[in-house]
PDB file of C-alpha atoms and ligand atoms in Angstrom:
ATOM      1  CA  MET A   1     -38.137  -6.444   9.995  1.00  0.00           C
ATOM      2  CA  THR A   2     -36.775  -6.589   6.400  1.00  0.00           C
ATOM      3  CA  ARG A   3     -36.723  -3.122   6.847  1.00  0.00           C
ATOM      4  CA  GLU A   4     -34.945  -3.264  10.292  1.00  0.00           C
ATOM      5  CA  LEU A   5     -32.281  -5.667   8.672  1.00  0.00           C
ATOM      6  CA  SER A   6     -31.257  -3.590   6.113  1.00  0.00           C
ATOM      7  CA  SER A   7     -30.805  -0.668   7.715  1.00  0.00           C
ATOM      8  CA  ASN A   8     -28.405  -2.539   9.992  1.00  0.00           C
ATOM      9  CA  SER A   9     -26.360  -3.711   7.169  1.00  0.00           C
ATOM     10  CA  ALA A  10     -26.272  -0.051   5.778  1.00  0.00           C
ATOM     11  CA  LEU A  11     -25.214   1.253   9.014  1.00  0.00           C
ATOM     12  CA  ASN A  12     -22.776  -1.580   9.235  1.00  0.00           C
ATOM     13  CA  GLU A  13     -21.244  -0.452   6.176  1.00  0.00           C
ATOM     14  CA  MET A  14     -20.755   2.912   7.068  1.00  0.00           C
ATOM     15  CA  SER A  15     -19.130   2.534  10.155  1.00  0.00           C
ATOM     16  CA  SER A  16     -16.018  -0.814   9.134  1.00  0.00           C
ATOM     17  CA  PRO A  17     -14.161  -0.255   6.219  1.00  0.00           C
ATOM     18  CA  PRO A  18     -14.680  -2.492   2.832  1.00  0.00           C
ATOM     19  CA  GLN A  19     -13.280  -5.313   2.897  1.00  0.00           C
ATOM     20  CA  ARG A  20     -10.803  -4.666  -0.406  1.00  0.00           C
ATOM     21  CA  LYS A  21      -7.187  -6.310   0.053  1.00  0.00           C
ATOM     22  CA  ILE A  22      -4.411  -3.846   0.163  1.00  0.00           C
ATOM     23  CA  TYR A  23      -0.779  -4.409  -0.888  1.00  0.00           C
ATOM     24  CA  PHE A  24       1.266  -1.710   0.508  1.00  0.00           C
ATOM     25  CA  CYS A  25       4.739  -1.245  -0.275  1.00  0.00           C
ATOM     26  CA  GLY A  26       7.402   0.500   1.224  1.00  0.00           C
ATOM     27  CA  SER A  27      11.089   0.244   1.325  1.00  0.00           C
ATOM     28  CA  ILE A  28      12.988  -2.586   3.952  1.00  0.00           C
ATOM     29  CA  HIS A  29      16.389  -3.422   2.484  1.00  0.00           C
ATOM     30  CA  GLY A  30      16.294   0.110   0.694  1.00  0.00           C
ATOM     31  CA  GLY A  31      16.317   1.998   3.853  1.00  0.00           C
ATOM     32  CA  ARG A  32      14.039   2.632   7.091  1.00  0.00           C
ATOM     33  CA  GLN A  33      14.215   5.997   7.218  1.00  0.00           C
ATOM     34  CA  ASP A  34      10.755   6.260   6.226  1.00  0.00           C
ATOM     35  CA  GLN A  35       9.005   3.675   8.412  1.00  0.00           C
ATOM     36  CA  LYS A  36       7.023   6.475  10.289  1.00  0.00           C
ATOM     37  CA  ILE A  37       5.221   7.537   6.954  1.00  0.00           C
ATOM     38  CA  TYR A  38       4.432   4.169   5.912  1.00  0.00           C
ATOM     39  CA  GLU A  39       2.605   3.613   9.733  1.00  0.00           C
ATOM     40  CA  THR A  40       0.686   6.571   9.290  1.00  0.00           C
ATOM     41  CA  LEU A  41      -0.293   5.392   5.678  1.00  0.00           C
ATOM     42  CA  ILE A  42      -1.255   1.870   6.891  1.00  0.00           C
ATOM     43  CA  LEU A  43      -2.804   2.961   9.371  1.00  0.00           C
ATOM     44  CA  GLU A  44      -5.304   5.317   7.739  1.00  0.00           C
ATOM     45  CA  LEU A  45      -5.561   2.545   4.674  1.00  0.00           C
ATOM     46  CA  LYS A  46      -6.756  -0.090   7.621  1.00  0.00           C
ATOM     47  CA  GLN A  47      -9.357   2.731   9.017  1.00  0.00           C
ATOM     48  CA  LYS A  48     -11.010   3.586   5.769  1.00  0.00           C
ATOM     49  CA  TYR A  49     -10.347   1.309   2.732  1.00  0.00           C
ATOM     50  CA  GLY A  50      -9.529  -2.672   3.761  1.00  0.00           C
ATOM     51  CA  LYS A  51      -7.454  -4.791   4.959  1.00  0.00           C
ATOM     52  CA  VAL A  52      -3.488  -4.388   4.173  1.00  0.00           C
ATOM     53  CA  LEU A  53      -2.201  -7.542   3.698  1.00  0.00           C
ATOM     54  CA  THR A  54       1.560  -6.294   4.324  1.00  0.00           C
ATOM     55  CA  GLU A  55       1.497  -4.397   7.581  1.00  0.00           C
ATOM     56  CA  ILE A  56       4.663  -5.480   8.530  1.00  0.00           C
ATOM     57  CA  VAL A  57       6.071  -2.784   5.997  1.00  0.00           C
ATOM     58  CA  GLY A  58       5.545  -0.196   8.529  1.00  0.00           C
ATOM     59  CA  GLU A  59       5.893  -1.991  11.534  1.00  0.00           C
ATOM     60  CA  LYS A  60       9.372  -0.535  13.783  1.00  0.00           C
ATOM     61  CA  THR A  61      10.978  -4.097  13.693  1.00  0.00           C
ATOM     62  CA  ALA A  62      10.253  -5.362  10.165  1.00  0.00           C
ATOM     63  CA  PRO A  63      13.414  -6.126   8.636  1.00  0.00           C
ATOM     64  CA  SER A  64      14.989  -8.036  12.032  1.00  0.00           C
ATOM     65  CA  GLU A  65      12.231 -10.643  11.607  1.00  0.00           C
ATOM     66  CA  GLU A  66      13.401 -11.765   8.277  1.00  0.00           C
ATOM     67  CA  HIS A  67      16.209 -13.731   9.473  1.00  0.00           C
ATOM     68  CA  LYS A  68      13.520 -16.604  10.194  1.00  0.00           C
ATOM     69  CA  TYR A  69      13.104 -16.741   6.483  1.00  0.00           C
ATOM     70  CA  VAL A  70      14.187 -18.432   3.734  1.00  0.00           C
ATOM     71  CA  PRO A  71      14.455 -15.680   0.735  1.00  0.00           C
ATOM     72  CA  GLY A  72      12.659 -18.226  -1.826  1.00  0.00           C
ATOM     73  CA  ASP A  73       9.617 -18.361   0.778  1.00  0.00           C
ATOM     74  CA  LEU A  74       9.399 -14.600   1.426  1.00  0.00           C
ATOM     75  CA  HIS A  75       9.787 -13.873  -2.205  1.00  0.00           C
ATOM     76  CA  ARG A  76       6.711 -16.417  -2.789  1.00  0.00           C
ATOM     77  CA  THR A  77       4.591 -15.212  -0.247  1.00  0.00           C
ATOM     78  CA  TYR A  78       4.479 -12.049  -1.029  1.00  0.00           C
ATOM     79  CA  LEU A  79       4.312 -12.756  -4.842  1.00  0.00           C
ATOM     80  CA  GLY A  80       1.005 -14.427  -3.418  1.00  0.00           C
ATOM     81  CA  LEU A  81      -0.237 -11.353  -1.379  1.00  0.00           C
ATOM     82  CA  LEU A  82       0.240  -9.364  -4.666  1.00  0.00           C
ATOM     83  CA  GLN A  83      -1.866 -11.413  -6.474  1.00  0.00           C
ATOM     84  CA  GLU A  84      -4.393 -11.729  -3.817  1.00  0.00           C
ATOM     85  CA  CYS A  85      -5.036  -8.048  -3.446  1.00  0.00           C
ATOM     86  CA  ASP A  86      -7.501  -5.947  -5.187  1.00  0.00           C
ATOM     87  CA  ALA A  87      -5.095  -2.453  -5.099  1.00  0.00           C
ATOM     88  CA  VAL A  88      -1.558  -1.377  -4.750  1.00  0.00           C
ATOM     89  CA  VAL A  89      -0.399   1.265  -2.465  1.00  0.00           C
ATOM     90  CA  ALA A  90       3.236   2.189  -2.787  1.00  0.00           C
ATOM     91  CA  GLU A  91       5.408   4.827  -1.090  1.00  0.00           C
ATOM     92  CA  VAL A  92       8.048   5.199  -3.394  1.00  0.00           C
ATOM     93  CA  THR A  93      10.440   8.307  -1.899  1.00  0.00           C
ATOM     94  CA  GLN A  94      12.567   5.710  -0.370  1.00  0.00           C
ATOM     95  CA  PRO A  95      14.345   3.888  -3.374  1.00  0.00           C
ATOM     96  CA  SER A  96      14.161   0.422  -3.075  1.00  0.00           C
ATOM     97  CA  LEU A  97      15.060  -2.241  -5.347  1.00  0.00           C
ATOM     98  CA  GLY A  98      11.831  -4.668  -3.980  1.00  0.00           C
ATOM     99  CA  VAL A  99       9.011  -1.951  -4.195  1.00  0.00           C
ATOM    100  CA  GLY A 100      10.318  -1.141  -7.942  1.00  0.00           C
ATOM    101  CA  TYR A 101      10.072  -5.054  -8.534  1.00  0.00           C
ATOM    102  CA  GLU A 102       6.886  -5.420  -6.992  1.00  0.00           C
ATOM    103  CA  ILE A 103       5.253  -2.371  -8.744  1.00  0.00           C
ATOM    104  CA  GLY A 104       6.345  -4.083 -11.796  1.00  0.00           C
ATOM    105  CA  ARG A 105       4.916  -7.373 -11.153  1.00  0.00           C
ATOM    106  CA  ALA A 106       1.923  -5.916 -10.055  1.00  0.00           C
ATOM    107  CA  LEU A 107       1.362  -3.813 -13.252  1.00  0.00           C
ATOM    108  CA  THR A 108       1.594  -7.170 -15.456  1.00  0.00           C
ATOM    109  CA  MET A 109      -1.149  -8.553 -12.841  1.00  0.00           C
ATOM    110  CA  GLY A 110      -3.429  -5.731 -14.109  1.00  0.00           C
ATOM    111  CA  LYS A 111      -3.704  -4.450 -10.665  1.00  0.00           C
ATOM    112  CA  LYS A 112      -4.492  -1.045 -10.152  1.00  0.00           C
ATOM    113  CA  ILE A 113      -1.714   0.832  -8.239  1.00  0.00           C
ATOM    114  CA  LEU A 114      -0.874   4.529  -6.385  1.00  0.00           C
ATOM    115  CA  CYS A 115       2.573   5.378  -6.317  1.00  0.00           C
ATOM    116  CA  LEU A 116       3.306   8.407  -4.109  1.00  0.00           C
ATOM    117  CA  PHE A 117       6.392  10.428  -3.538  1.00  0.00           C
ATOM    118  CA  ARG A 118       7.411  13.134  -1.060  1.00  0.00           C
ATOM    119  CA  PRO A 119       9.099  15.683  -3.624  1.00  0.00           C
ATOM    120  CA  ASP A 120      10.371  17.572   0.056  1.00  0.00           C
ATOM    121  CA  ALA A 121      12.114  14.801   1.066  1.00  0.00           C
ATOM    122  CA  GLY A 122      15.044  15.783  -1.238  1.00  0.00           C
ATOM    123  CA  LYS A 123      15.054  12.831  -3.730  1.00  0.00           C
ATOM    124  CA  SER A 124      14.232  12.352  -7.381  1.00  0.00           C
ATOM    125  CA  LEU A 125      11.731   9.713  -8.442  1.00  0.00           C
ATOM    126  CA  SER A 126      12.852   6.878 -11.249  1.00  0.00           C
ATOM    127  CA  CYS A 127      11.404   7.774 -14.553  1.00  0.00           C
ATOM    128  CA  MET A 128      10.728   4.298 -14.840  1.00  0.00           C
ATOM    129  CA  ILE A 129       8.170   4.766 -11.823  1.00  0.00           C
ATOM    130  CA  ARG A 130       6.958   8.105 -12.878  1.00  0.00           C
ATOM    131  CA  GLY A 131       6.304   7.429 -16.450  1.00  0.00           C
ATOM    132  CA  LEU A 132       4.067   4.528 -15.369  1.00  0.00           C
ATOM    133  CA  HIS A 133       1.390   7.136 -14.500  1.00  0.00           C
ATOM    134  CA  ASP A 134      -1.823   6.792 -17.156  1.00  0.00           C
ATOM    135  CA  GLY A 135      -4.242   8.380 -14.795  1.00  0.00           C
ATOM    136  CA  LYS A 136      -6.224   5.511 -14.621  1.00  0.00           C
ATOM    137  CA  ASN A 137      -5.067   2.074 -13.616  1.00  0.00           C
ATOM    138  CA  VAL A 138      -1.466   3.634 -12.047  1.00  0.00           C
ATOM    139  CA  ILE A 139      -1.206   6.829 -10.408  1.00  0.00           C
ATOM    140  CA  VAL A 140       2.041   8.707  -9.666  1.00  0.00           C
ATOM    141  CA  ARG A 141       1.490  11.694  -7.649  1.00  0.00           C
ATOM    142  CA  ASP A 142       3.818  13.688  -5.539  1.00  0.00           C
ATOM    143  CA  TYR A 143       2.251  14.536  -2.320  1.00  0.00           C
ATOM    144  CA  SER A 144       2.926  15.565   1.097  1.00  0.00           C
ATOM    145  CA  ILE A 145       1.974  13.537   4.018  1.00  0.00           C
ATOM    146  CA  LYS A 146      -1.291  15.731   4.894  1.00  0.00           C
ATOM    147  CA  ASP A 147      -2.523  15.698   1.561  1.00  0.00           C
ATOM    148  CA  ALA A 148      -2.365  11.692   1.834  1.00  0.00           C
ATOM    149  CA  PRO A 149      -5.970  10.983   3.040  1.00  0.00           C
ATOM    150  CA  GLU A 150      -7.553  12.943   0.334  1.00  0.00           C
ATOM    151  CA  ILE A 151      -5.326  11.122  -2.377  1.00  0.00           C
ATOM    152  CA  LEU A 152      -6.213   8.090  -0.769  1.00  0.00           C
ATOM    153  CA  ALA A 153     -10.222   8.902  -0.721  1.00  0.00           C
ATOM    154  CA  GLU A 154      -9.916   9.813  -4.380  1.00  0.00           C
ATOM    155  CA  PHE A 155      -7.750   7.171  -5.431  1.00  0.00           C
ATOM    156  CA  PHE A 156     -10.524   4.320  -3.750  1.00  0.00           C
ATOM    157  CA  SER A 157     -13.345   6.416  -5.061  1.00  0.00           C
ATOM    158  CA  SER A 158     -12.548   4.394  -8.472  1.00  0.00           C
ATOM    159  CA  CYS A 159     -11.665   1.166  -7.022  1.00  0.00           C
TER     160      CYS A 159
HETATM  161  O1  5HU B 201      10.657  -9.183   5.020  1.00  0.00           O
HETATM  162  C1  5HU B 201       9.801  -8.327   4.093  1.00  0.00           C
HETATM  163  N1  5HU B 201       8.420  -8.187   3.880  1.00  0.00           N
HETATM  164  C2  5HU B 201       8.436  -7.095   2.762  1.00  0.00           C
HETATM  165  O2  5HU B 201       6.910  -7.201   2.975  1.00  0.00           O
HETATM  166  N2  5HU B 201       8.833  -7.141   1.597  1.00  0.00           N
HETATM  167  C3  5HU B 201       8.533  -6.713   0.756  1.00  0.00           C
HETATM  168  C4  5HU B 201       7.220  -5.322   0.858  1.00  0.00           C
HETATM  169  C5  5HU B 201       8.356  -4.383   0.688  1.00  0.00           C
HETATM  170  O3  5HU B 201       7.432  -3.551   0.012  1.00  0.00           O
HETATM  171  C6  5HU B 201       9.571  -4.299  -0.128  1.00  0.00           C
HETATM  172  C7  5HU B 201      10.592  -4.060   0.687  1.00  0.00           C
HETATM  173  O4  5HU B 201      11.901  -4.678  -0.407  1.00  0.00           O
HETATM  174  P1  5HU B 201      13.070  -4.337   0.170  1.00  0.00           P
HETATM  175  O5  5HU B 201      13.565  -5.035   0.988  1.00  0.00           O
HETATM  176  O6  5HU B 201      14.114  -4.376  -1.147  1.00  0.00           O
HETATM  177  O7  5HU B 201      13.466  -2.318  -0.037  1.00  0.00           O
HETATM  178  O8  5HU B 201       9.049  -5.900  -0.100  1.00  0.00           O
HETATM  179  C8  5HU B 201      10.063  -7.594   1.559  1.00  0.00           C
HETATM  180  C9  5HU B 201      10.794  -8.612   2.763  1.00  0.00           C
HETATM  181  C10 5HU B 201      12.007  -9.014   2.666  1.00  0.00           C
HETATM  182  O9  5HU B 201      12.857  -8.265   3.719  1.00  0.00           O
END
């Protein structure tokens, strides 16, 4: 009986993603050009690595929803989610004040952070983000979307 239970729980662990809380950052007011990329990354995160607390960032309708909320309430809510998360994944190709702010706050909270930048989009990444890379708690990686699964696997193997 005990053996049966333990092998069942081993099976469950293999088939369902770990229960990490992941805060995904992506541009909203900064521009929604990369929404489809956010959606793809969020799907990969949800399927393999845990619960994404900020799924709205990948949704097509995200910006139109916000008029329902007071900015101060949104700020408090999102900082609360940031505090609660186990790891931050930020797509930083499209510059966004909000995303830069979230990364700065996550840093002072001691969160593990992965920043993903696509050089082929023809933009350049602020040194204030690129310079955060320490190879341990903050990883800043140039990538293309086809490499994302491998990069996420490597990041979450130590988190
Ligand atoms: O409705 C929202 N939902 C939301 O998730 N955010 C957070 C998460 C995003 O990573 C970030 C986007 O910032 P910005 O709107 O400055 O591009 O802010 C921000 C807003 C405010 O629009």
